[in-house]
């Protein structure tokens, strides 16, 4: 047991804390049959919407004064009061089989809480000198101040529930009634909102369901104020799925200006930070990075904004451990108005990082004709199995689908994908027609001369396909046909059938670097089936790409961008917000061995043609530092790809001329042997020093990812 664990449990069991919020994972790994005793008056259990796991809760009990109440009964009651003055314990009959794929929140509290459960539809909560505990057991929470607050007092938002810090309810922010923001986005699953006695406020509440396509982005007015927050001080389920901690904000102006105030404290063990990025008029994105401290800055110009809380994924058994805490406030106005905010006392103003841009995996389409811009589709090299839904669910979409498939590879006018295995880059295409059974039409051997319209038709009497049977057939084709070239494996659904079974088998495929694309052929006016969105890999779900075959080829290009798992490389997305392209910033690998700078350079070059990693913005600095912190290295220092020879000019290994630097005070020093740059990871801002190149430091190598036109990876 780690020292931190010991201290936490000692405090927990000593009775010093009277209330907590626990996720399903914490109940499973930390509470059941432990020595925890809670002396609160109430215990509450709030499940996620649509919870179906009640039967598994029959053998788990909240026990006080020798009275046991099963979690199944607690689920129905929401909250129960202890029968006497004894403390609560959570006990269970062995074996315990608690499935946490569905979430709940367990709350110990000294008073009966006013629990409000946000759903996927807007609802309203009125606070009149009162408080409400907002619980979205699985996801985050959005609040909208759509009717102005009345009264002269304050409105406070807390992380957690209960009564005060003794019950692990901590203040996130207090506003005067008239200054309460129009929007609050919390990535947490439990928060409390409290209005002073003379205050009345009506809040719109909504469950925030993360969506990799951002179809549920925050749709605001040009002059709104938006607050994004999260804390691990009460509960931190948000660290189990960090990819969900992101929100896209659209101020509905041709260009907007955002004034930003940030306050944050991040647990150094997990490399957390907040990334604020903005889309410019030409479609490019800039990025700001915030970590520990307080920052005030003004005039961030963009047409859309994206806020992402970046953190390491924490294992379910350790989900209570991260102590990150931040609040980011953004005040918007249409660009052109004066919005500059003077830095306040106790804050620092940070320079906007000058990112180098994403060097790899360009897969853009030109805006005029929708054709590849700067890349060649014939240089894509993947193995893709297309699943064509031939059930009645496809309806009119079936004809469109067959036409698209024939267009993917090429026409008499030329190739779109190369299928000749003798070419330096080639794609193997398989095709499965799926109705009540899987019919293999092409076993990774389809060419542009093959036609399918006369081979398939809608099968009457089959309302929809079994999506998972189709998956297993495609996976088997890929497994049987695997070659030594280690191409990216892709399964591409063209369907309108809803998955009606467990998708667990998909996770093994995607965790092994496989990609699942879903092209949902929705009929006009038809309601989307959420199961298909869950089936798709992040960034690979679409329901609007039937009109242009090249948009699918673009997805193949993105899928072709990856890092080799076998070499221990980690993909770095850079400033690209597209979840489908995880390696547009390169592939990085930490080497914990301490060696001279020249040996580090040779090591990177000889193991895949890499370079010592260059640092051109704060975001990449944090990413590289996180890699080193996760490696076995015990050194506080590591090399970066920045050095000089006999001239006074420092040069980057990647030949960049980016002016970004992060030298510590009095660095680079003038010592004649100090010609190689290193990072001092003990400094909060990861400052650089100039050191003797013959000293042995660990390092991170950067490699070009596999991509269209690059299979030397």
PDB file of N, CA and C in Angstrom, residues 158 176 190:
ATOM      1  N   UNK A 158     -20.631  23.727  -5.335  1.00  0.00           N
ATOM      2  CA  UNK A 158     -19.704  22.872  -4.595  1.00  0.00           C
ATOM      3  C   UNK A 158     -19.441  21.589  -5.381  1.00  0.00           C
ATOM      4  N   UNK A 176     -22.002  36.499  -6.745  1.00  0.00           N
ATOM      5  CA  UNK A 176     -23.157  37.313  -6.392  1.00  0.00           C
ATOM      6  C   UNK A 176     -24.311  36.911  -7.298  1.00  0.00           C
ATOM      7  N   UNK A 190     -21.323  14.491  -9.326  1.00  0.00           N
ATOM      8  CA  UNK A 190     -22.105  15.009  -8.197  1.00  0.00           C
ATOM      9  C   UNK A 190     -21.614  16.404  -7.832  1.00  0.00           C
TER      10      UNK A 190
END
